[in-house]
Amino acid sequence: MKVLLTGSGGRLGTELRALLPELGAETVAPTSAEMDITDITQVVAVVRRERPDVIVHAAAYTDVGGAERNRDQCWAVNVGGTRHMAHSANAAGAKLVQISTDYVFSGETGNYSEDDTPGPVVNFYALSKLVAEEAARTAQRHLILRTSFRPREFQYSVAYSDVFTGQDYVDIIAPMIALAVAHALQITDEVLHIATERKSVYELARRRRPDVLEGTRAEAGVTLPGDVSLNTGRWGRLRCQLLAAPEVPTLH
């Protein structure tokens, strides 16, 4: 199976670039200079040349605060870029794997399942990712992976104790994403939630930065959802099946 990976220089993309070959996937990862996802001509040309079986669209504008100030750029990358990837996937007969976010939910209740209706979103970044999901659905074959991850180390001095999430560090999330990608052609679900257990961001931060200070989301400077934890039961069952298959290599 040949995989074309966007966002290969980002947090998740860097991990996937190393993990996917371990799972037997031939992986091509054009840089943003080689394939600007906001340029449909470039995207079509690269996809046509590479002829991938699966396109993993991990490139995104992810600065939540910055998205409020740079809405045009955020929209062009998250929505326009996804439209281009869906169009190219259809032209190449490839399956599109869209990396999405728990922010598509309102954050009022938490424990969201794949069948729950998204929204209403609380900030512009979330809006762009929700619309991007609809763009991804225009791909004839698609798999939307909702997830959330941080760098390998918690990078802030303050973490919010009133924001709850299934988020985890990228070295924990990425192997699960890679497993799903490696089996994307066999997976019949159109949406999967890949995350870990519900916890506050403060609890998550203390696992790798014990001296982190406790804060509240009122200090964020941008509206954040209160609880976007994801129900991962569907993924948990599928993951067990995939790992039980004798041909699945072990990820290190």
PDB file of C-alpha atoms in Angstrom:
ATOM      1  CA  MET A   1       0.000   0.000   0.000  1.00  0.00           C
ATOM      2  CA  LYS A   2       1.282   3.460  -0.905  1.00  0.00           C
ATOM      3  CA  VAL A   3       0.483   6.383   1.408  1.00  0.00           C
ATOM      4  CA  LEU A   4       0.786  10.074   0.590  1.00  0.00           C
ATOM      5  CA  LEU A   5       1.162  12.050   3.829  1.00  0.00           C
ATOM      6  CA  THR A   6       0.532  15.794   4.165  1.00  0.00           C
ATOM      7  CA  GLY A   7       1.816  17.756   7.140  1.00  0.00           C
ATOM      8  CA  SER A   8       4.842  15.517   7.428  1.00  0.00           C
ATOM      9  CA  GLY A   9       6.824  18.260   9.171  1.00  0.00           C
ATOM     10  CA  GLY A  10       4.238  18.702  11.928  1.00  0.00           C
ATOM     11  CA  ARG A  11       3.952  16.936  15.286  1.00  0.00           C
ATOM     12  CA  LEU A  12       1.786  14.058  14.116  1.00  0.00           C
ATOM     13  CA  GLY A  13       3.232  13.936  10.615  1.00  0.00           C
ATOM     14  CA  THR A  14       6.770  13.548  11.923  1.00  0.00           C
ATOM     15  CA  GLU A  15       5.710  10.553  14.015  1.00  0.00           C
ATOM     16  CA  LEU A  16       3.705   8.978  11.172  1.00  0.00           C
ATOM     17  CA  ARG A  17       6.579   9.367   8.744  1.00  0.00           C
ATOM     18  CA  ALA A  18       8.617   7.052  10.966  1.00  0.00           C
ATOM     19  CA  LEU A  19       5.825   4.675  11.997  1.00  0.00           C
ATOM     20  CA  LEU A  20       4.069   3.909   8.716  1.00  0.00           C
ATOM     21  CA  PRO A  21       7.034   2.183   7.005  1.00  0.00           C
ATOM     22  CA  GLU A  22       7.291  -0.104  10.077  1.00  0.00           C
ATOM     23  CA  LEU A  23       3.751  -1.213   9.254  1.00  0.00           C
ATOM     24  CA  GLY A  24       4.635  -1.951   5.645  1.00  0.00           C
ATOM     25  CA  ALA A  25       3.265   1.218   4.083  1.00  0.00           C
ATOM     26  CA  GLU A  26       5.326   2.837   1.347  1.00  0.00           C
ATOM     27  CA  THR A  27       5.156   6.456   2.413  1.00  0.00           C
ATOM     28  CA  VAL A  28       5.736   9.597   0.388  1.00  0.00           C
ATOM     29  CA  ALA A  29       5.714  12.838   2.350  1.00  0.00           C
ATOM     30  CA  PRO A  30       6.041  15.966   0.204  1.00  0.00           C
ATOM     31  CA  THR A  31       7.044  19.111   2.045  1.00  0.00           C
ATOM     32  CA  SER A  32       4.847  22.191   1.962  1.00  0.00           C
ATOM     33  CA  ALA A  33       7.252  23.662  -0.597  1.00  0.00           C
ATOM     34  CA  GLU A  34       6.811  20.611  -2.809  1.00  0.00           C
ATOM     35  CA  MET A  35       3.022  20.555  -2.397  1.00  0.00           C
ATOM     36  CA  ASP A  36       1.181  23.627  -1.132  1.00  0.00           C
ATOM     37  CA  ILE A  37      -2.182  22.225  -0.120  1.00  0.00           C
ATOM     38  CA  THR A  38      -3.855  25.580  -0.782  1.00  0.00           C
ATOM     39  CA  ASP A  39      -2.804  25.321  -4.454  1.00  0.00           C
ATOM     40  CA  ILE A  40      -5.120  22.906  -6.265  1.00  0.00           C
ATOM     41  CA  THR A  41      -2.814  22.727  -9.290  1.00  0.00           C
ATOM     42  CA  GLN A  42       0.135  21.565  -7.179  1.00  0.00           C
ATOM     43  CA  VAL A  43      -1.975  19.090  -5.234  1.00  0.00           C
ATOM     44  CA  VAL A  44      -3.447  17.487  -8.337  1.00  0.00           C
ATOM     45  CA  ALA A  45      -0.030  17.234  -9.997  1.00  0.00           C
ATOM     46  CA  VAL A  46       1.631  15.548  -6.986  1.00  0.00           C
ATOM     47  CA  VAL A  47      -1.222  13.126  -6.391  1.00  0.00           C
ATOM     48  CA  ARG A  48      -1.376  12.249 -10.075  1.00  0.00           C
ATOM     49  CA  ARG A  49       2.377  11.576 -10.116  1.00  0.00           C
ATOM     50  CA  GLU A  50       2.493   9.530  -6.895  1.00  0.00           C
ATOM     51  CA  ARG A  51      -0.772   7.584  -7.423  1.00  0.00           C
ATOM     52  CA  PRO A  52      -1.252   6.715  -3.720  1.00  0.00           C
ATOM     53  CA  ASP A  53      -3.728   4.163  -2.417  1.00  0.00           C
ATOM     54  CA  VAL A  54      -4.352   6.294   0.680  1.00  0.00           C
ATOM     55  CA  ILE A  55      -3.951  10.029   1.306  1.00  0.00           C
ATOM     56  CA  VAL A  56      -3.415  10.930   4.974  1.00  0.00           C
ATOM     57  CA  HIS A  57      -4.291  14.594   5.365  1.00  0.00           C
ATOM     58  CA  ALA A  58      -2.525  15.662   8.560  1.00  0.00           C
ATOM     59  CA  ALA A  59      -1.633  19.190   7.468  1.00  0.00           C
ATOM     60  CA  ALA A  60      -3.685  21.828   9.274  1.00  0.00           C
ATOM     61  CA  TYR A  61      -3.696  25.298  10.792  1.00  0.00           C
ATOM     62  CA  THR A  62      -3.718  24.379  14.501  1.00  0.00           C
ATOM     63  CA  ASP A  63      -3.055  27.648  16.364  1.00  0.00           C
ATOM     64  CA  VAL A  64      -6.413  28.062  18.103  1.00  0.00           C
ATOM     65  CA  GLY A  65      -5.735  31.613  19.248  1.00  0.00           C
ATOM     66  CA  GLY A  66      -4.110  32.592  15.974  1.00  0.00           C
ATOM     67  CA  ALA A  67      -7.126  31.343  14.044  1.00  0.00           C
ATOM     68  CA  GLU A  68      -9.207  34.122  15.582  1.00  0.00           C
ATOM     69  CA  ARG A  69      -6.792  36.737  14.177  1.00  0.00           C
ATOM     70  CA  ASN A  70      -5.913  35.022  10.881  1.00  0.00           C
ATOM     71  CA  ARG A  71      -9.245  33.634   9.747  1.00  0.00           C
ATOM     72  CA  ASP A  72      -8.530  33.784   6.023  1.00  0.00           C
ATOM     73  CA  GLN A  73      -5.303  31.783   6.399  1.00  0.00           C
ATOM     74  CA  CYS A  74      -6.921  29.269   8.737  1.00  0.00           C
ATOM     75  CA  TRP A  75      -9.847  28.759   6.341  1.00  0.00           C
ATOM     76  CA  ALA A  76      -7.607  28.428   3.291  1.00  0.00           C
ATOM     77  CA  VAL A  77      -5.504  25.727   4.946  1.00  0.00           C
ATOM     78  CA  ASN A  78      -8.123  23.773   6.862  1.00  0.00           C
ATOM     79  CA  VAL A  79     -11.111  24.004   4.526  1.00  0.00           C
ATOM     80  CA  GLY A  80      -9.591  24.819   1.132  1.00  0.00           C
ATOM     81  CA  GLY A  81      -6.743  22.360   1.649  1.00  0.00           C
ATOM     82  CA  THR A  82      -9.119  19.561   2.556  1.00  0.00           C
ATOM     83  CA  ARG A  83     -11.312  20.286  -0.471  1.00  0.00           C
ATOM     84  CA  HIS A  84      -8.240  19.943  -2.669  1.00  0.00           C
ATOM     85  CA  MET A  85      -7.225  16.658  -1.049  1.00  0.00           C
ATOM     86  CA  ALA A  86     -10.737  15.214  -1.450  1.00  0.00           C
ATOM     87  CA  HIS A  87     -10.858  16.250  -5.099  1.00  0.00           C
ATOM     88  CA  SER A  88      -7.443  14.714  -5.749  1.00  0.00           C
ATOM     89  CA  ALA A  89      -8.321  11.528  -3.885  1.00  0.00           C
ATOM     90  CA  ASN A  90     -11.347  11.055  -6.113  1.00  0.00           C
ATOM     91  CA  ALA A  91      -9.312  11.710  -9.245  1.00  0.00           C
ATOM     92  CA  ALA A  92      -6.690   9.144  -8.185  1.00  0.00           C
ATOM     93  CA  GLY A  93      -9.130   6.564  -6.815  1.00  0.00           C
ATOM     94  CA  ALA A  94      -7.465   6.898  -3.399  1.00  0.00           C
ATOM     95  CA  LYS A  95      -9.040   6.757   0.062  1.00  0.00           C
ATOM     96  CA  LEU A  96      -8.783   9.970   2.088  1.00  0.00           C
ATOM     97  CA  VAL A  97      -7.908   9.733   5.783  1.00  0.00           C
ATOM     98  CA  GLN A  98      -8.739  13.089   7.351  1.00  0.00           C
ATOM     99  CA  ILE A  99      -7.122  13.961  10.690  1.00  0.00           C
ATOM    100  CA  SER A 100      -9.790  15.878  12.593  1.00  0.00           C
ATOM    101  CA  THR A 101     -10.270  17.083  16.147  1.00  0.00           C
ATOM    102  CA  ASP A 102     -12.394  16.737  19.269  1.00  0.00           C
ATOM    103  CA  TYR A 103     -13.055  20.482  18.969  1.00  0.00           C
ATOM    104  CA  VAL A 104     -15.869  19.765  16.461  1.00  0.00           C
ATOM    105  CA  PHE A 105     -18.031  19.186  19.562  1.00  0.00           C
ATOM    106  CA  SER A 106     -19.440  21.896  21.827  1.00  0.00           C
ATOM    107  CA  GLY A 107     -17.729  20.606  24.967  1.00  0.00           C
ATOM    108  CA  GLU A 108     -20.919  20.756  27.035  1.00  0.00           C
ATOM    109  CA  THR A 109     -21.139  17.074  27.977  1.00  0.00           C
ATOM    110  CA  GLY A 110     -18.021  15.132  26.968  1.00  0.00           C
ATOM    111  CA  ASN A 111     -17.819  11.400  26.157  1.00  0.00           C
ATOM    112  CA  TYR A 112     -18.857  12.115  22.569  1.00  0.00           C
ATOM    113  CA  SER A 113     -19.368   9.139  20.270  1.00  0.00           C
ATOM    114  CA  GLU A 114     -18.902   9.005  16.510  1.00  0.00           C
ATOM    115  CA  ASP A 115     -22.679   9.134  16.021  1.00  0.00           C
ATOM    116  CA  ASP A 116     -23.198  12.286  18.098  1.00  0.00           C
ATOM    117  CA  THR A 117     -24.008  15.427  16.122  1.00  0.00           C
ATOM    118  CA  PRO A 118     -21.068  17.863  16.182  1.00  0.00           C
ATOM    119  CA  GLY A 119     -21.293  21.520  17.200  1.00  0.00           C
ATOM    120  CA  PRO A 120     -22.120  24.161  18.041  1.00  0.00           C
ATOM    121  CA  VAL A 121     -18.423  24.971  17.953  1.00  0.00           C
ATOM    122  CA  VAL A 122     -16.955  27.578  20.294  1.00  0.00           C
ATOM    123  CA  ASN A 123     -14.158  29.141  18.236  1.00  0.00           C
ATOM    124  CA  PHE A 124     -13.056  29.732  14.628  1.00  0.00           C
ATOM    125  CA  TYR A 125     -10.471  26.938  14.550  1.00  0.00           C
ATOM    126  CA  ALA A 126     -13.182  24.465  15.536  1.00  0.00           C
ATOM    127  CA  LEU A 127     -15.504  25.844  12.854  1.00  0.00           C
ATOM    128  CA  SER A 128     -12.830  25.394  10.189  1.00  0.00           C
ATOM    129  CA  LYS A 129     -12.194  21.794  11.217  1.00  0.00           C
ATOM    130  CA  LEU A 130     -15.904  20.974  11.286  1.00  0.00           C
ATOM    131  CA  VAL A 131     -16.370  22.327   7.763  1.00  0.00           C
ATOM    132  CA  ALA A 132     -13.204  20.460   6.735  1.00  0.00           C
ATOM    133  CA  GLU A 133     -14.860  17.226   7.841  1.00  0.00           C
ATOM    134  CA  GLU A 134     -17.707  17.926   5.425  1.00  0.00           C
ATOM    135  CA  ALA A 135     -15.171  18.630   2.686  1.00  0.00           C
ATOM    136  CA  ALA A 136     -13.499  15.295   3.442  1.00  0.00           C
ATOM    137  CA  ARG A 137     -16.850  13.533   3.099  1.00  0.00           C
ATOM    138  CA  THR A 138     -16.927  14.531  -0.575  1.00  0.00           C
ATOM    139  CA  ALA A 139     -14.164  11.979  -1.126  1.00  0.00           C
ATOM    140  CA  GLN A 140     -15.866   8.840  -2.422  1.00  0.00           C
ATOM    141  CA  ARG A 141     -13.858   6.771   0.080  1.00  0.00           C
ATOM    142  CA  HIS A 142     -12.940   8.490   3.334  1.00  0.00           C
ATOM    143  CA  LEU A 143     -12.107   7.885   6.970  1.00  0.00           C
ATOM    144  CA  ILE A 144     -12.287  10.748   9.468  1.00  0.00           C
ATOM    145  CA  LEU A 145     -10.106  10.267  12.555  1.00  0.00           C
ATOM    146  CA  ARG A 146     -11.012  12.608  15.418  1.00  0.00           C
ATOM    147  CA  THR A 147      -8.162  12.906  17.861  1.00  0.00           C
ATOM    148  CA  SER A 148      -6.144  15.339  19.981  1.00  0.00           C
ATOM    149  CA  PHE A 149      -2.476  15.345  20.870  1.00  0.00           C
ATOM    150  CA  ARG A 150       0.318  17.447  22.333  1.00  0.00           C
ATOM    151  CA  PRO A 151       4.076  17.443  21.742  1.00  0.00           C
ATOM    152  CA  ARG A 152       6.091  14.819  23.608  1.00  0.00           C
ATOM    153  CA  GLU A 153       6.651  17.310  26.423  1.00  0.00           C
ATOM    154  CA  PHE A 154       4.073  19.734  27.877  1.00  0.00           C
ATOM    155  CA  GLN A 155       5.260  23.099  26.606  1.00  0.00           C
ATOM    156  CA  TYR A 156       3.419  25.556  28.873  1.00  0.00           C
ATOM    157  CA  SER A 157       3.984  26.631  32.485  1.00  0.00           C
ATOM    158  CA  VAL A 158       0.228  26.692  33.227  1.00  0.00           C
ATOM    159  CA  ALA A 159      -2.390  24.007  32.480  1.00  0.00           C
ATOM    160  CA  TYR A 160      -6.162  24.286  32.856  1.00  0.00           C
ATOM    161  CA  SER A 161      -7.880  22.103  35.430  1.00  0.00           C
ATOM    162  CA  ASP A 162     -11.396  22.908  34.128  1.00  0.00           C
ATOM    163  CA  VAL A 163     -10.795  21.705  30.547  1.00  0.00           C
ATOM    164  CA  PHE A 164     -11.389  17.978  30.104  1.00  0.00           C
ATOM    165  CA  THR A 165     -10.144  15.943  27.176  1.00  0.00           C
ATOM    166  CA  GLY A 166      -9.138  12.555  25.821  1.00  0.00           C
ATOM    167  CA  GLN A 167      -6.005  14.202  24.509  1.00  0.00           C
ATOM    168  CA  ASP A 168      -2.599  12.617  25.057  1.00  0.00           C
ATOM    169  CA  TYR A 169       1.021  13.056  24.046  1.00  0.00           C
ATOM    170  CA  VAL A 170       1.797  12.530  20.374  1.00  0.00           C
ATOM    171  CA  ASP A 171       4.057   9.527  20.981  1.00  0.00           C
ATOM    172  CA  ILE A 172       1.040   7.764  22.552  1.00  0.00           C
ATOM    173  CA  ILE A 173      -1.550   8.840  19.974  1.00  0.00           C
ATOM    174  CA  ALA A 174       0.537   8.468  16.794  1.00  0.00           C
ATOM    175  CA  PRO A 175       1.009   4.656  16.944  1.00  0.00           C
ATOM    176  CA  MET A 176      -2.778   4.253  17.123  1.00  0.00           C
ATOM    177  CA  ILE A 177      -3.270   6.609  14.168  1.00  0.00           C
ATOM    178  CA  ALA A 178      -0.605   4.705  12.219  1.00  0.00           C
ATOM    179  CA  LEU A 179      -2.356   1.402  12.905  1.00  0.00           C
ATOM    180  CA  ALA A 180      -5.634   2.805  11.590  1.00  0.00           C
ATOM    181  CA  VAL A 181      -3.919   4.237   8.505  1.00  0.00           C
ATOM    182  CA  ALA A 182      -2.170   0.930   7.764  1.00  0.00           C
ATOM    183  CA  HIS A 183      -5.597  -0.727   7.658  1.00  0.00           C
ATOM    184  CA  ALA A 184      -7.517   2.179   6.159  1.00  0.00           C
ATOM    185  CA  LEU A 185      -8.471   0.225   3.045  1.00  0.00           C
ATOM    186  CA  GLN A 186     -10.090  -2.494   5.162  1.00  0.00           C
ATOM    187  CA  ILE A 187     -11.810  -0.242   7.723  1.00  0.00           C
ATOM    188  CA  THR A 188     -15.464   0.287   6.809  1.00  0.00           C
ATOM    189  CA  ASP A 189     -16.226   2.944   9.432  1.00  0.00           C
ATOM    190  CA  GLU A 190     -16.308   6.508   8.126  1.00  0.00           C
ATOM    191  CA  VAL A 191     -15.508   8.112  11.501  1.00  0.00           C
ATOM    192  CA  LEU A 192     -13.359   6.877  14.383  1.00  0.00           C
ATOM    193  CA  HIS A 193     -12.415   8.492  17.694  1.00  0.00           C
ATOM    194  CA  ILE A 194      -8.783   7.835  18.634  1.00  0.00           C
ATOM    195  CA  ALA A 195      -7.861   9.213  22.051  1.00  0.00           C
ATOM    196  CA  THR A 196      -7.239   8.042  25.611  1.00  0.00           C
ATOM    197  CA  GLU A 197      -9.208   8.301  28.869  1.00  0.00           C
ATOM    198  CA  ARG A 198     -10.972  11.478  30.063  1.00  0.00           C
ATOM    199  CA  LYS A 199      -8.757  13.756  32.140  1.00  0.00           C
ATOM    200  CA  SER A 200      -8.158  17.453  32.746  1.00  0.00           C
ATOM    201  CA  VAL A 201      -5.415  19.177  30.802  1.00  0.00           C
ATOM    202  CA  TYR A 202      -3.770  19.880  34.174  1.00  0.00           C
ATOM    203  CA  GLU A 203      -3.708  16.148  34.996  1.00  0.00           C
ATOM    204  CA  LEU A 204      -2.226  15.407  31.581  1.00  0.00           C
ATOM    205  CA  ALA A 205       0.412  18.104  31.968  1.00  0.00           C
ATOM    206  CA  ARG A 206       1.599  16.851  35.359  1.00  0.00           C
ATOM    207  CA  ARG A 207       2.469  13.459  33.847  1.00  0.00           C
ATOM    208  CA  ARG A 208       5.442  14.974  32.027  1.00  0.00           C
ATOM    209  CA  ARG A 209       5.829  18.364  33.727  1.00  0.00           C
ATOM    210  CA  PRO A 210       5.281  17.931  37.487  1.00  0.00           C
ATOM    211  CA  ASP A 211       5.973  21.613  38.225  1.00  0.00           C
ATOM    212  CA  VAL A 212       3.216  22.890  35.929  1.00  0.00           C
ATOM    213  CA  LEU A 213       0.916  25.476  37.535  1.00  0.00           C
ATOM    214  CA  GLU A 214      -2.853  25.022  37.734  1.00  0.00           C
ATOM    215  CA  GLY A 215      -4.980  27.497  35.780  1.00  0.00           C
ATOM    216  CA  THR A 216      -8.489  27.888  34.409  1.00  0.00           C
ATOM    217  CA  ARG A 217      -9.762  28.306  30.859  1.00  0.00           C
ATOM    218  CA  ALA A 218     -10.886  31.850  31.643  1.00  0.00           C
ATOM    219  CA  GLU A 219      -7.185  32.743  31.379  1.00  0.00           C
ATOM    220  CA  ALA A 220      -6.834  31.373  27.837  1.00  0.00           C
ATOM    221  CA  GLY A 221      -7.655  34.533  25.896  1.00  0.00           C
ATOM    222  CA  VAL A 222      -9.810  32.481  23.522  1.00  0.00           C
ATOM    223  CA  THR A 223     -13.007  30.518  24.168  1.00  0.00           C
ATOM    224  CA  LEU A 224     -12.233  26.867  24.851  1.00  0.00           C
ATOM    225  CA  PRO A 225     -14.717  23.971  25.136  1.00  0.00           C
ATOM    226  CA  GLY A 226     -15.096  22.605  28.664  1.00  0.00           C
ATOM    227  CA  ASP A 227     -15.192  18.854  28.001  1.00  0.00           C
ATOM    228  CA  VAL A 228     -14.427  17.390  24.576  1.00  0.00           C
ATOM    229  CA  SER A 229     -13.497  13.921  25.809  1.00  0.00           C
ATOM    230  CA  LEU A 230     -14.263  11.248  23.225  1.00  0.00           C
ATOM    231  CA  ASN A 231     -15.915   7.878  23.531  1.00  0.00           C
ATOM    232  CA  THR A 232     -13.345   5.503  22.018  1.00  0.00           C
ATOM    233  CA  GLY A 233     -15.278   2.247  22.359  1.00  0.00           C
ATOM    234  CA  ARG A 234     -15.562   1.696  18.609  1.00  0.00           C
ATOM    235  CA  TRP A 235     -11.831   2.206  18.102  1.00  0.00           C
ATOM    236  CA  GLY A 236     -10.996   0.042  21.117  1.00  0.00           C
ATOM    237  CA  ARG A 237     -12.841  -2.933  19.668  1.00  0.00           C
ATOM    238  CA  LEU A 238     -11.383  -2.421  16.207  1.00  0.00           C
ATOM    239  CA  ARG A 239      -7.868  -1.980  17.584  1.00  0.00           C
ATOM    240  CA  CYS A 240      -8.065  -5.316  19.395  1.00  0.00           C
ATOM    241  CA  GLN A 241      -9.101  -6.993  16.147  1.00  0.00           C
ATOM    242  CA  LEU A 242      -6.276  -5.371  14.205  1.00  0.00           C
ATOM    243  CA  LEU A 243      -3.621  -6.241  16.787  1.00  0.00           C
ATOM    244  CA  ALA A 244      -4.860  -9.836  16.926  1.00  0.00           C
ATOM    245  CA  ALA A 245      -4.316 -10.235  13.191  1.00  0.00           C
ATOM    246  CA  PRO A 246      -1.102 -12.274  12.704  1.00  0.00           C
ATOM    247  CA  GLU A 247       0.225 -10.070   9.899  1.00  0.00           C
ATOM    248  CA  VAL A 248       0.303  -6.861  11.970  1.00  0.00           C
ATOM    249  CA  PRO A 249       3.909  -5.878  12.844  1.00  0.00           C
ATOM    250  CA  THR A 250       4.653  -4.589  16.346  1.00  0.00           C
ATOM    251  CA  LEU A 251       5.247  -0.857  16.670  1.00  0.00           C
ATOM    252  CA  HIS A 252       8.193   0.244  18.787  1.00  0.00           C
TER     253      HIS A 252
END
